Amino acid sequence: MPPLSRNTLFTTLSLLSTFLASPVVAQTWTSCNPLNTTDCPTNPAVSTDHTYHFTNSSIDSTWNTTAGSLRYSPTAGAHFTIAMRGDAPTIQSEYYLFGGEVEVWMRAATGTGVVSSIVLQSDDLDEVDWEILGGNATHVQSNYFGKGNTTSYDRAIWHPTSFQPQGDFHNYTTRWTKDEIEWYVDGASVRLLRSAEANGGKNFPQTPMNVRVGVWAGGDEDNPKDTVEWAGGETDYDEGPFTMSIKSVRVKDYSEGKEYVYGDMTGNWDSIEIVPYVVFLMLFSSSPDSGGKCAKANFIDDRGNSTALKTLNAPPPLTASQRWNKLSPGAKIGVGSAVGVTSVALIALAAFYCVRQRKAGRRERAMADLAFESERRELSAYQMKMAKGGFAVSSKPF
């Protein structure tokens, strides 16, 4: 990772409202840091194990496109393209995992200074990264941050590969628990970080994180010199476009609940509260003797059913034929009658229009015939006068 943290750079640029102007402002930033205020919104939980296939369709409502735009194909999935200076297409999951696994099938972008990124990040700037440089065909980098701490830059490790990351799709997986983080490439572990090894646990990511995937130009000429050097050199946009492709993203949340809440401003693992779904159902008696008092109360603990889970498990919209088949016989008769009445009305309207047009056409034809007959008579009279010499040319000047 370059000496200037992307967290610091992105957050500052975001606050300065230069989101669209900077090519590096897309992946890592926070709109509300729970270490600084207690008014931040809660983190909706993933609370399940789900694979998002980007080869089938565009991203669903559980993801946001936070910068740029994507293209999709049935074979290569979602395409994140830098076509010009300022492009940094990025998606971010709506939901958070608190411990878990993130598995991405990616083909990295080419291009000097171009960075393909897989980022897990929390609202208080805990971060776990994969970063692949477009100009490096032999290594990939793993990295992490704790609370946006950028006092040292000894956390990044380069891992040699037996393949070219920009040439084909490969699996990049992160497994994160309270005690350790492990990075895998194509199923093989390449790095294990224990909590105690991260500044005694102080820099170890401990808070709920969402997933951010995107590509950005670390080699943009406006970036700090150290960032450009880390990215492999200055990006020449004339050599583009540069495209990173994602076939699928699997997210598995090790925790279960509706949402995650910061219990205090420490940002420690144990301070995070897992909020279950609890529905309080009160049944009131309808008898006059009850006086409207509660006759019975039941608690339903719907623990683990997060909004993300409900969204992912929601049935697809019914087709027109399916909606028709679900109608009762009476409803079908009613719909059929309405369609019949409407059809008759449309036919009558069309017939009326045709009759009116035909009448108007006949009137217009009759008027045209009269005009033609009048003109014919005038022409005939003129010809007769000409024949009798009634229109001889005068020899006098005008």
Short mmCIF file of C-alpha atoms in Angstrom, two decimals:
data_model
loop_
_atom_site.label_atom_id
_atom_site.label_comp_id
_atom_site.label_asym_id
_atom_site.label_seq_id
_atom_site.Cartn_x
_atom_site.Cartn_y
_atom_site.Cartn_z
CA MET A 1 0.00 0.00 0.00
CA PRO A 2 1.33 3.48 -0.74
CA PRO A 3 2.47 5.75 2.09
CA LEU A 4 -0.66 7.89 1.73
CA SER A 5 -3.62 5.84 2.93
CA ARG A 6 -6.46 5.63 0.46
CA ASN A 7 -8.80 5.90 3.47
CA THR A 8 -7.46 9.33 4.36
CA LEU A 9 -7.39 10.49 0.77
CA PHE A 10 -10.86 9.21 -0.11
CA THR A 11 -12.54 10.55 3.04
CA THR A 12 -11.01 13.99 2.61
CA LEU A 13 -11.94 14.18 -1.06
CA SER A 14 -15.47 13.03 -0.30
CA LEU A 15 -15.95 15.75 2.25
CA LEU A 16 -14.63 18.29 -0.25
CA SER A 17 -17.27 17.13 -2.76
CA THR A 18 -14.73 16.05 -5.35
CA PHE A 19 -16.10 12.56 -5.68
CA LEU A 20 -16.53 12.70 -9.43
CA ALA A 21 -13.34 14.60 -10.16
CA SER A 22 -10.91 12.16 -8.54
CA PRO A 23 -10.16 8.73 -9.99
CA VAL A 24 -9.19 7.34 -6.58
CA VAL A 25 -12.14 8.40 -4.48
CA ALA A 26 -14.35 5.45 -5.31
CA GLN A 27 -13.52 2.44 -3.16
CA THR A 28 -12.77 3.42 0.44
CA TRP A 29 -14.50 6.13 2.41
CA THR A 30 -16.97 6.48 5.28
CA SER A 31 -19.94 8.80 5.54
CA CYS A 32 -20.21 8.46 9.33
CA ASN A 33 -17.49 7.21 11.69
CA PRO A 34 -18.91 5.58 14.87
CA LEU A 35 -15.68 6.37 16.70
CA ASN A 36 -16.53 10.07 16.45
CA THR A 37 -20.29 10.12 16.97
CA THR A 38 -23.14 7.99 18.31
CA ASP A 39 -25.55 9.14 15.60
CA CYS A 40 -24.35 6.82 12.82
CA PRO A 41 -26.95 4.49 11.28
CA THR A 42 -26.92 0.80 12.14
CA ASN A 43 -25.33 -1.75 9.81
CA PRO A 44 -27.90 -4.05 8.12
CA ALA A 45 -26.67 -7.64 8.30
CA VAL A 46 -25.99 -10.07 5.48
CA SER A 47 -26.79 -12.91 7.87
CA THR A 48 -26.55 -15.63 5.23
CA ASP A 49 -24.28 -17.34 2.68
CA HIS A 50 -25.05 -16.17 -0.85
CA THR A 51 -23.33 -16.06 -4.25
CA TYR A 52 -24.07 -13.16 -6.59
CA HIS A 53 -23.68 -14.22 -10.23
CA PHE A 54 -22.99 -11.19 -12.40
CA THR A 55 -23.08 -13.25 -15.60
CA ASN A 56 -26.85 -13.64 -15.35
CA SER A 57 -27.94 -10.03 -15.01
CA SER A 58 -27.05 -6.69 -13.52
CA ILE A 59 -26.43 -6.28 -9.80
CA ASP A 60 -29.53 -6.51 -7.62
CA SER A 61 -30.85 -4.22 -4.91
CA THR A 62 -28.38 -5.59 -2.35
CA TRP A 63 -25.59 -3.67 -4.12
CA ASN A 64 -25.04 -0.01 -4.96
CA THR A 65 -23.02 1.41 -7.82
CA THR A 66 -21.14 4.13 -5.95
CA ALA A 67 -19.07 5.41 -8.88
CA GLY A 68 -19.19 5.11 -12.65
CA SER A 69 -21.22 2.49 -14.51
CA LEU A 70 -20.87 -1.19 -15.39
CA ARG A 71 -21.40 -3.32 -18.47
CA TYR A 72 -22.48 -6.97 -18.35
CA SER A 73 -21.94 -10.04 -20.49
CA PRO A 74 -23.15 -13.65 -20.09
CA THR A 75 -19.60 -15.04 -20.20
CA ALA A 76 -17.43 -12.51 -18.35
CA GLY A 77 -19.92 -10.94 -15.94
CA ALA A 78 -19.64 -7.33 -14.83
CA HIS A 79 -17.10 -5.12 -16.57
CA PHE A 80 -15.54 -2.21 -14.66
CA THR A 81 -13.86 0.04 -17.23
CA ILE A 82 -11.58 3.05 -17.05
CA ALA A 83 -12.12 4.69 -20.44
CA MET A 84 -10.90 8.15 -19.54
CA ARG A 85 -9.33 10.13 -16.76
CA GLY A 86 -11.63 10.34 -13.74
CA ASP A 87 -13.26 6.91 -14.25
CA ALA A 88 -13.31 4.66 -11.17
CA PRO A 89 -16.33 2.29 -11.43
CA THR A 90 -17.16 0.72 -8.08
CA ILE A 91 -19.93 -1.30 -6.44
CA GLN A 92 -20.61 -1.60 -2.71
CA SER A 93 -22.80 -4.07 -0.85
CA GLU A 94 -25.77 -2.64 1.03
CA TYR A 95 -25.23 -5.16 3.82
CA TYR A 96 -22.48 -5.95 6.32
CA LEU A 97 -20.84 -9.11 7.57
CA PHE A 98 -19.46 -9.50 11.09
CA GLY A 99 -16.88 -12.18 10.59
CA GLY A 100 -17.17 -14.31 7.49
CA GLU A 101 -15.89 -15.08 4.00
CA VAL A 102 -15.77 -13.09 0.78
CA GLU A 103 -14.91 -14.94 -2.42
CA VAL A 104 -14.49 -13.10 -5.73
CA TRP A 105 -13.85 -14.47 -9.23
CA MET A 106 -11.92 -11.67 -10.91
CA ARG A 107 -9.93 -10.93 -14.02
CA ALA A 108 -7.79 -7.91 -13.19
CA ALA A 109 -7.46 -4.90 -15.47
CA THR A 110 -4.34 -4.22 -17.51
CA GLY A 111 -2.63 -0.84 -17.65
CA THR A 112 0.27 0.79 -15.84
CA GLY A 113 -0.92 2.35 -12.60
CA VAL A 114 -4.38 0.75 -12.82
CA VAL A 115 -5.49 -0.94 -9.57
CA SER A 116 -8.14 -3.69 -9.37
CA SER A 117 -9.42 -3.83 -5.78
CA ILE A 118 -11.48 -6.07 -3.51
CA VAL A 119 -12.08 -4.23 -0.24
CA LEU A 120 -13.84 -5.15 2.97
CA GLN A 121 -14.35 -1.99 5.02
CA SER A 122 -16.22 -0.87 8.10
CA ASP A 123 -17.71 2.50 8.98
CA ASP A 124 -14.82 3.17 11.38
CA LEU A 125 -12.26 2.38 8.64
CA ASP A 126 -11.23 -1.15 9.50
CA GLU A 127 -10.17 -2.60 6.16
CA VAL A 128 -9.07 -5.85 4.49
CA ASP A 129 -7.83 -5.66 0.89
CA TRP A 130 -6.86 -7.45 -2.27
CA GLU A 131 -5.11 -5.14 -4.77
CA ILE A 132 -3.81 -6.16 -8.18
CA LEU A 133 -1.79 -3.79 -10.34
CA GLY A 134 -2.35 -3.68 -14.09
CA GLY A 135 1.37 -3.50 -14.76
CA ASN A 136 2.33 -6.42 -12.49
CA ALA A 137 1.77 -9.79 -14.17
CA THR A 138 3.49 -11.90 -11.50
CA HIS A 139 2.20 -10.79 -8.06
CA VAL A 140 -0.96 -9.79 -6.16
CA GLN A 141 -1.09 -7.85 -2.89
CA SER A 142 -2.94 -8.43 0.38
CA ASN A 143 -3.31 -5.67 2.96
CA TYR A 144 -5.28 -4.53 6.00
CA PHE A 145 -5.91 -1.43 8.13
CA GLY A 146 -7.26 -0.89 11.61
CA LYS A 147 -9.33 2.25 12.28
CA GLY A 148 -7.65 3.99 9.35
CA ASN A 149 -4.28 3.87 11.11
CA THR A 150 -1.61 4.93 8.62
CA THR A 151 1.33 5.43 10.97
CA SER A 152 3.13 2.47 9.43
CA TYR A 153 3.17 0.77 6.05
CA ASP A 154 4.45 -2.70 6.82
CA ARG A 155 1.11 -4.50 6.44
CA ALA A 156 1.06 -5.06 2.68
CA ILE A 157 2.50 -8.33 1.34
CA TRP A 158 3.09 -9.21 -2.32
CA HIS A 159 2.27 -12.81 -3.25
CA PRO A 160 3.83 -14.45 -6.33
CA THR A 161 1.45 -16.16 -8.74
CA SER A 162 1.94 -18.89 -11.32
CA PHE A 163 -0.48 -17.09 -13.64
CA GLN A 164 -1.05 -13.64 -15.08
CA PRO A 165 -3.85 -12.01 -13.03
CA GLN A 166 -4.90 -9.90 -16.02
CA GLY A 167 -5.14 -12.89 -18.37
CA ASP A 168 -7.98 -14.96 -16.91
CA PHE A 169 -10.39 -15.30 -13.99
CA HIS A 170 -9.03 -16.39 -10.60
CA ASN A 171 -10.50 -16.84 -7.15
CA TYR A 172 -9.52 -14.35 -4.43
CA THR A 173 -10.95 -15.24 -1.01
CA THR A 174 -10.78 -13.59 2.40
CA ARG A 175 -11.74 -15.40 5.62
CA TRP A 176 -12.16 -13.18 8.70
CA THR A 177 -12.87 -14.10 12.32
CA LYS A 178 -12.41 -12.39 15.68
CA ASP A 179 -8.93 -13.90 15.98
CA GLU A 180 -7.48 -14.08 12.47
CA ILE A 181 -7.68 -13.16 8.79
CA GLU A 182 -6.62 -15.51 6.01
CA TRP A 183 -6.15 -14.72 2.31
CA TYR A 184 -6.51 -17.42 -0.39
CA VAL A 185 -5.71 -17.50 -4.12
CA ASP A 186 -7.52 -20.21 -6.09
CA GLY A 187 -8.21 -22.06 -2.85
CA ALA A 188 -4.61 -22.01 -1.56
CA SER A 189 -3.81 -20.04 1.58
CA VAL A 190 -1.18 -17.37 0.92
CA ARG A 191 -1.31 -15.43 4.19
CA LEU A 192 -2.52 -15.79 7.79
CA LEU A 193 -2.73 -12.78 10.11
CA ARG A 194 -3.47 -13.29 13.81
CA SER A 195 -5.00 -10.51 15.85
CA ALA A 196 -2.01 -10.20 18.18
CA GLU A 197 0.27 -9.62 15.19
CA ALA A 198 -1.62 -6.43 14.26
CA ASN A 199 -0.12 -4.05 16.82
CA GLY A 200 -1.30 -6.24 19.67
CA GLY A 201 -4.77 -6.36 18.18
CA LYS A 202 -5.19 -2.56 17.99
CA ASN A 203 -4.88 -2.54 14.20
CA PHE A 204 -6.82 -5.75 13.68
CA PRO A 205 -10.16 -5.25 11.86
CA GLN A 206 -12.89 -5.85 14.44
CA THR A 207 -16.08 -4.18 13.23
CA PRO A 208 -18.81 -5.08 10.67
CA MET A 209 -17.66 -4.56 7.09
CA ASN A 210 -19.34 -4.29 3.73
CA VAL A 211 -17.80 -5.33 0.40
CA ARG A 212 -16.50 -2.91 -2.24
CA VAL A 213 -15.20 -3.96 -5.64
CA GLY A 214 -13.79 -1.60 -8.23
CA VAL A 215 -10.94 -0.33 -10.35
CA TRP A 216 -9.10 3.00 -10.07
CA ALA A 217 -6.04 4.74 -11.48
CA GLY A 218 -3.44 4.84 -8.75
CA GLY A 219 -1.07 6.14 -11.41
CA ASP A 220 -3.08 9.28 -12.14
CA GLU A 221 -0.75 12.26 -12.47
CA ASP A 222 -2.61 14.19 -9.75
CA ASN A 223 -2.01 11.50 -7.13
CA PRO A 224 0.86 11.84 -4.64
CA LYS A 225 4.21 10.71 -6.01
CA ASP A 226 4.46 7.77 -3.58
CA THR A 227 1.01 6.53 -4.63
CA VAL A 228 1.96 6.67 -8.32
CA GLU A 229 5.20 4.78 -7.61
CA TRP A 230 3.38 2.11 -5.59
CA ALA A 231 0.84 1.68 -8.42
CA GLY A 232 3.65 0.96 -10.85
CA GLY A 233 3.97 4.30 -12.60
CA GLU A 234 1.90 6.96 -14.29
CA THR A 235 -1.23 5.85 -16.14
CA ASP A 236 -1.42 6.64 -19.86
CA TYR A 237 -5.15 6.85 -20.58
CA ASP A 238 -4.50 6.81 -24.32
CA GLU A 239 -3.52 3.15 -23.95
CA GLY A 240 -6.97 2.30 -22.54
CA PRO A 241 -9.64 1.39 -22.04
CA PHE A 242 -8.67 -0.72 -19.00
CA THR A 243 -11.28 -3.26 -17.86
CA MET A 244 -11.57 -5.39 -14.73
CA SER A 245 -14.21 -8.16 -14.89
CA ILE A 246 -16.08 -9.91 -12.06
CA LYS A 247 -17.99 -13.16 -12.66
CA SER A 248 -19.29 -13.68 -9.14
CA VAL A 249 -19.03 -12.60 -5.51
CA ARG A 250 -19.82 -14.96 -2.64
CA VAL A 251 -20.48 -13.44 0.78
CA LYS A 252 -20.87 -15.57 3.90
CA ASP A 253 -21.70 -13.86 7.20
CA TYR A 254 -20.60 -15.81 10.27
CA SER A 255 -23.07 -13.87 12.46
CA GLU A 256 -26.86 -13.96 12.36
CA GLY A 257 -29.24 -11.12 13.00
CA LYS A 258 -31.12 -8.19 11.59
CA GLU A 259 -28.38 -5.59 12.00
CA TYR A 260 -25.17 -4.69 13.81
CA VAL A 261 -24.87 -1.77 16.23
CA TYR A 262 -21.80 -0.08 17.74
CA GLY A 263 -22.38 -0.38 21.49
CA ASP A 264 -19.83 2.34 22.26
CA MET A 265 -17.12 4.37 20.55
CA THR A 266 -14.25 1.91 21.08
CA GLY A 267 -14.67 -0.04 17.84
CA ASN A 268 -13.80 -3.31 19.62
CA TRP A 269 -15.22 -6.67 18.52
CA ASP A 270 -17.01 -7.24 21.82
CA SER A 271 -18.69 -3.82 21.68
CA ILE A 272 -20.68 -4.75 18.57
CA GLU A 273 -24.27 -5.71 19.32
CA ILE A 274 -26.09 -8.21 17.09
CA VAL A 275 -29.74 -7.17 16.91
CA PRO A 276 -32.19 -10.01 16.25
CA TYR A 277 -35.59 -9.65 14.67
CA VAL A 278 -38.16 -9.56 17.48
CA VAL A 279 -41.85 -8.98 16.76
CA PHE A 280 -44.19 -8.16 19.66
CA LEU A 281 -47.67 -9.32 18.72
CA MET A 282 -50.62 -8.22 20.87
CA LEU A 283 -54.02 -9.85 20.38
CA PHE A 284 -56.99 -7.83 21.72
CA SER A 285 -60.31 -9.31 22.73
CA SER A 286 -63.29 -8.03 20.77
CA SER A 287 -65.80 -8.75 23.55
CA PRO A 288 -67.44 -5.76 25.29
CA ASP A 289 -66.49 -7.18 28.69
CA SER A 290 -62.77 -6.89 27.97
CA GLY A 291 -62.90 -3.12 27.77
CA GLY A 292 -60.33 -3.24 24.96
CA LYS A 293 -57.66 -4.67 27.28
CA CYS A 294 -54.99 -7.00 26.02
CA ALA A 295 -56.32 -10.53 26.22
CA LYS A 296 -53.19 -12.28 25.00
CA ALA A 297 -49.65 -11.33 23.99
CA ASN A 298 -47.18 -13.42 22.00
CA PHE A 299 -43.49 -12.83 21.23
CA ILE A 300 -42.10 -14.02 17.92
CA ASP A 301 -38.30 -14.17 17.79
CA ASP A 302 -37.42 -14.17 14.09
CA ARG A 303 -33.72 -14.35 14.84
CA GLY A 304 -31.41 -14.34 11.82
CA ASN A 305 -33.88 -13.16 9.18
CA SER A 306 -32.08 -10.05 7.97
CA THR A 307 -33.38 -7.69 5.33
CA ALA A 308 -30.71 -9.01 2.96
CA LEU A 309 -31.90 -12.58 3.50
CA LYS A 310 -35.50 -11.62 2.85
CA THR A 311 -34.52 -9.72 -0.30
CA LEU A 312 -32.43 -12.60 -1.63
CA ASN A 313 -35.10 -15.19 -0.82
CA ALA A 314 -37.98 -13.15 -2.18
CA PRO A 315 -39.78 -14.98 -5.02
CA PRO A 316 -39.31 -13.50 -8.49
CA PRO A 317 -42.14 -11.37 -9.89
CA LEU A 318 -44.97 -13.40 -11.41
CA THR A 319 -45.31 -13.52 -15.17
CA ALA A 320 -48.57 -12.47 -16.83
CA SER A 321 -49.61 -16.09 -17.35
CA GLN A 322 -48.81 -16.95 -13.71
CA ARG A 323 -50.87 -14.00 -12.47
CA TRP A 324 -53.77 -15.14 -14.71
CA ASN A 325 -53.58 -18.71 -13.41
CA LYS A 326 -53.75 -17.47 -9.82
CA LEU A 327 -57.07 -15.67 -10.44
CA SER A 328 -60.29 -17.27 -9.24
CA PRO A 329 -62.84 -18.42 -11.87
CA GLY A 330 -65.09 -15.49 -10.98
CA ALA A 331 -62.21 -13.02 -11.37
CA LYS A 332 -61.32 -14.54 -14.73
CA ILE A 333 -64.95 -14.14 -15.88
CA GLY A 334 -64.89 -10.53 -14.72
CA VAL A 335 -61.64 -9.82 -16.51
CA GLY A 336 -62.93 -11.55 -19.63
CA SER A 337 -66.16 -9.52 -19.55
CA ALA A 338 -64.24 -6.30 -19.10
CA VAL A 339 -61.96 -7.18 -21.97
CA GLY A 340 -64.98 -8.06 -24.11
CA VAL A 341 -66.78 -4.80 -23.33
CA THR A 342 -63.61 -2.86 -24.00
CA SER A 343 -63.10 -4.67 -27.30
CA VAL A 344 -66.67 -3.98 -28.41
CA ALA A 345 -66.29 -0.32 -27.50
CA LEU A 346 -63.04 -0.07 -29.43
CA ILE A 347 -64.60 -1.78 -32.46
CA ALA A 348 -67.63 0.55 -32.33
CA LEU A 349 -65.34 3.56 -32.02
CA ALA A 350 -63.30 2.38 -34.98
CA ALA A 351 -66.45 1.80 -37.04
CA PHE A 352 -67.80 5.24 -36.16
CA TYR A 353 -64.50 6.79 -37.15
CA CYS A 354 -64.46 4.93 -40.47
CA VAL A 355 -68.07 5.92 -41.27
CA ARG A 356 -67.37 9.53 -40.41
CA GLN A 357 -64.26 9.51 -42.53
CA ARG A 358 -66.13 7.95 -45.44
CA LYS A 359 -68.87 10.61 -45.23
CA ALA A 360 -66.29 13.35 -45.04
CA GLY A 361 -64.53 11.79 -48.00
CA ARG A 362 -67.72 11.74 -50.06
CA ARG A 363 -68.40 15.39 -49.27
CA GLU A 364 -64.88 16.33 -50.24
CA ARG A 365 -65.19 14.29 -53.46
CA ALA A 366 -68.52 15.98 -54.34
CA MET A 367 -67.04 19.43 -53.77
CA ALA A 368 -64.02 18.53 -55.87
CA ASP A 369 -66.29 17.28 -58.67
CA LEU A 370 -68.28 20.54 -58.62
CA ALA A 371 -65.11 22.60 -58.77
CA PHE A 372 -63.82 20.48 -61.63
CA GLU A 373 -67.08 20.85 -63.55
CA SER A 374 -67.04 24.64 -63.04
CA GLU A 375 -63.45 24.88 -64.23
CA ARG A 376 -64.26 22.65 -67.22
CA ARG A 377 -67.14 24.91 -68.24
CA GLU A 378 -65.02 28.05 -67.92
CA LEU A 379 -62.30 26.45 -70.04
CA SER A 380 -64.83 25.43 -72.67
CA ALA A 381 -66.25 28.97 -72.89
CA TYR A 382 -62.73 30.38 -73.15
CA GLN A 383 -61.89 28.02 -75.99
CA MET A 384 -65.04 29.02 -77.85
CA LYS A 385 -64.21 32.75 -77.54
CA MET A 386 -60.69 32.09 -78.72
CA ALA A 387 -62.05 30.26 -81.71
CA LYS A 388 -64.30 33.26 -82.59
CA GLY A 389 -61.47 35.75 -82.21
CA GLY A 390 -62.93 37.33 -79.12
CA PHE A 391 -59.50 37.63 -77.53
CA ALA A 392 -57.44 39.22 -80.42
CA VAL A 393 -54.21 40.93 -79.38
CA SER A 394 -54.46 44.73 -79.34
CA SER A 395 -51.95 46.79 -81.36
CA LYS A 396 -52.09 49.72 -78.94
CA PRO A 397 -49.50 50.14 -76.33
CA PHE A 398 -50.54 49.74 -72.72
#
